[in-house]
Amino acid sequence: MSERKVRVRFAPSPTGALHIGGVRTALYNYLFARQHGGDLIFRIEDTDSNRFVPGAEEYIIESFKWLGIKFDEGVSFGGNYGPYRQSERRDIYKKYVQQLLDAGKAYIAFDTPEELDAKRSEVPNFQYDASTRMGMRNSLALPKEEVDALIAEGKQYVVRFLIEPNEEVHVHDIIRGEVVVNSSVLDDKVLYKSADELPTYHLANIVDDHLMEVSHVIRGEEWLPSAPLHVLLYRAFGWADTMPEFAHLPLLLKPDGNGKLSKRDGDRLGFPVFPLEWHDPKTGDVSSGYREAGYLPEAVINFLALLGWNPGNNQEIMSLDELVQLFDLSHCSKAGAKFDYKKGTWFNHEYILSKPDAELAELFKPVLVANGVDASAYSDAYLATVVSLVKARVNFVKELWEQSRFFFQAPSSYAEKDVKKRWKEDTPQLMTELMEVLRGIEDFSSKAAEEIVIGWITEKQYHMGNVMNAFRLAVVGECKGPHMFDITELLGKEETLARVEKAIQTL
Ligand code: GLU
């Protein structure tokens, strides 16, 4: 291992919303960079103008802001290796394309898309490579004068990488070990197009990783097939000595069955595959996001961290700082990771439980407002207590409302099946007596009130369940909720009495 400074990059193409797999890739880069005191770069790979989607770059930046993944340099972050947007680096790439042409490691090809299509339908499994290139219209096959004439005429061309056949290409991958590919299976990839004067992904990616002194390329498994070509490009440029190390992360798989996780799986099973809600500017479609669905960013991070890696024991709950300590790139799995979205919900539940009540109460305020409650009318202490009483029952902050609405609104109706079961002929009489008892309680705190009410029920030899369930029905509107006397303590004597009285009148 070399002594180089760790420099890693996350390099998305702004072609739409960031997929959750991309978030995992960025997270692993982040953990690796932090762990080694290195730098994390944010580069935008936008050389394919046909696939450019407005708003995607901003969306990606906002996603990481929400998740708490911080970059050290890059688009919107600054740094000494810029510009970090590839569309702003045209001149740099041109120079390197020329270098390959001058060295005879690349060549110019004039074949039009129509000519290539014709060739493909004529020759089964046609591949532009050592076995076919001399039959095509390129600078290797045509006389120099013709090539010069075509260029002078302004004919569009591409630059292709000249791949020598029958050579073993070794890719050393930190996760997968040695991957060996015979160069004959590779085609002479297009590196540059004169039409838009832009390089393709492969060239821009390699040139930038080199110039930005990237030490490790950590990316999704879908890029593994490109790695042999990338190794050859590093060699062709004479950069083999400083070639980054590769680590190709395992695929994210469908929650059920085999195959790659797709947006359709999310639609089908009801979970987001994007960090934030995404409004597609072309189709107008809106796709759900983890943020809007009510996930806490810490929970999403923890959940994603374990998709393809684990600390080697049963520990599951880990903060970002702990992950930085424990993460081990070389122990990532090769096999795909099932996207168990239910586990994501579980993580959210756990993070809600461990969040301080005061913080949770803050998150709950907008939910209250959305449900027509003037949140400012309640003290922070009141809201924190409400949250503490019901949080064990929810997976999402917004679910706190269903569990706690009776703390903010007296019941306006009563659950029918509970009424049938719990409100008997003698209940009004019992409740009237209960009101008397409640009126006489000075210390309305949970424990004290409970002692007196239970004492009264026992003394009178009333049926505990009948009294308490009717009481609950009157105060909550249905037979559910946290401990009854915790509820009445928070509501206070007056409100409790008013609710019991109203139930007697209504039911
Ligand atoms: N632009 C590529 C992407 O969209 C980058 C792949 C890589 O990391 O080399 O993921």
mmCIF file with all atom_site columns, C-alpha atoms and ligand atoms in Angstrom, residues 9 11-13 45 201 205 219 223, ligand 1:
data_model
loop_
_atom_site.group_PDB
_atom_site.id
_atom_site.type_symbol
_atom_site.label_atom_id
_atom_site.label_alt_id
_atom_site.label_comp_id
_atom_site.label_asym_id
_atom_site.label_entity_id
_atom_site.label_seq_id
_atom_site.pdbx_PDB_ins_code
_atom_site.Cartn_x
_atom_site.Cartn_y
_atom_site.Cartn_z
_atom_site.occupancy
_atom_site.B_iso_or_equiv
_atom_site.pdbx_formal_charge
_atom_site.auth_seq_id
_atom_site.auth_comp_id
_atom_site.auth_asym_id
_atom_site.auth_atom_id
_atom_site.pdbx_PDB_model_num
ATOM   1  C CA . ARG A 1 9   ? -14.903 11.119 -4.757  1.00 0.00 ? 9   ARG A CA 1
ATOM   2  C CA . ALA A 1 11  ? -19.219 11.531 -8.950  1.00 0.00 ? 11  ALA A CA 1
ATOM   3  C CA . PRO A 1 12  ? -22.893 11.394 -9.913  1.00 0.00 ? 12  PRO A CA 1
ATOM   4  C CA . SER A 1 13  ? -24.283 12.251 -13.302 1.00 0.00 ? 13  SER A CA 1
ATOM   5  C CA . GLU A 1 45  ? -20.162 14.115 -14.371 1.00 0.00 ? 45  GLU A CA 1
ATOM   6  C CA . TYR A 1 201 ? -17.715 9.266  -19.250 1.00 0.00 ? 201 TYR A CA 1
ATOM   7  C CA . ASN A 1 205 ? -13.626 10.006 -15.330 1.00 0.00 ? 205 ASN A CA 1
ATOM   8  C CA . ARG A 1 219 ? -18.452 2.887  -6.544  1.00 0.00 ? 219 ARG A CA 1
ATOM   9  C CA . TRP A 1 223 ? -19.173 0.030  -12.921 1.00 0.00 ? 223 TRP A CA 1
HETATM 10 N N1 . GLU B 2 .   ? -20.797 9.274  -13.191 1.00 0.00 ? 1   GLU B N1 1
HETATM 11 C C1 . GLU B 2 .   ? -20.776 7.930  -12.710 1.00 0.00 ? 1   GLU B C1 1
HETATM 12 C C2 . GLU B 2 .   ? -22.076 7.697  -11.969 1.00 0.00 ? 1   GLU B C2 1
HETATM 13 O O1 . GLU B 2 .   ? -23.038 8.289  -12.320 1.00 0.00 ? 1   GLU B O1 1
HETATM 14 C C3 . GLU B 2 .   ? -19.570 7.710  -11.839 1.00 0.00 ? 1   GLU B C3 1
HETATM 15 C C4 . GLU B 2 .   ? -19.120 6.310  -11.732 1.00 0.00 ? 1   GLU B C4 1
HETATM 16 C C5 . GLU B 2 .   ? -17.807 6.253  -11.008 1.00 0.00 ? 1   GLU B C5 1
HETATM 17 O O2 . GLU B 2 .   ? -17.838 6.480  -9.788  1.00 0.00 ? 1   GLU B O2 1
HETATM 18 O O3 . GLU B 2 .   ? -16.785 6.062  -11.654 1.00 0.00 ? 1   GLU B O3 1
HETATM 19 O O4 . GLU B 2 .   ? -22.185 6.934  -11.050 1.00 0.00 ? 1   GLU B O4 1
#
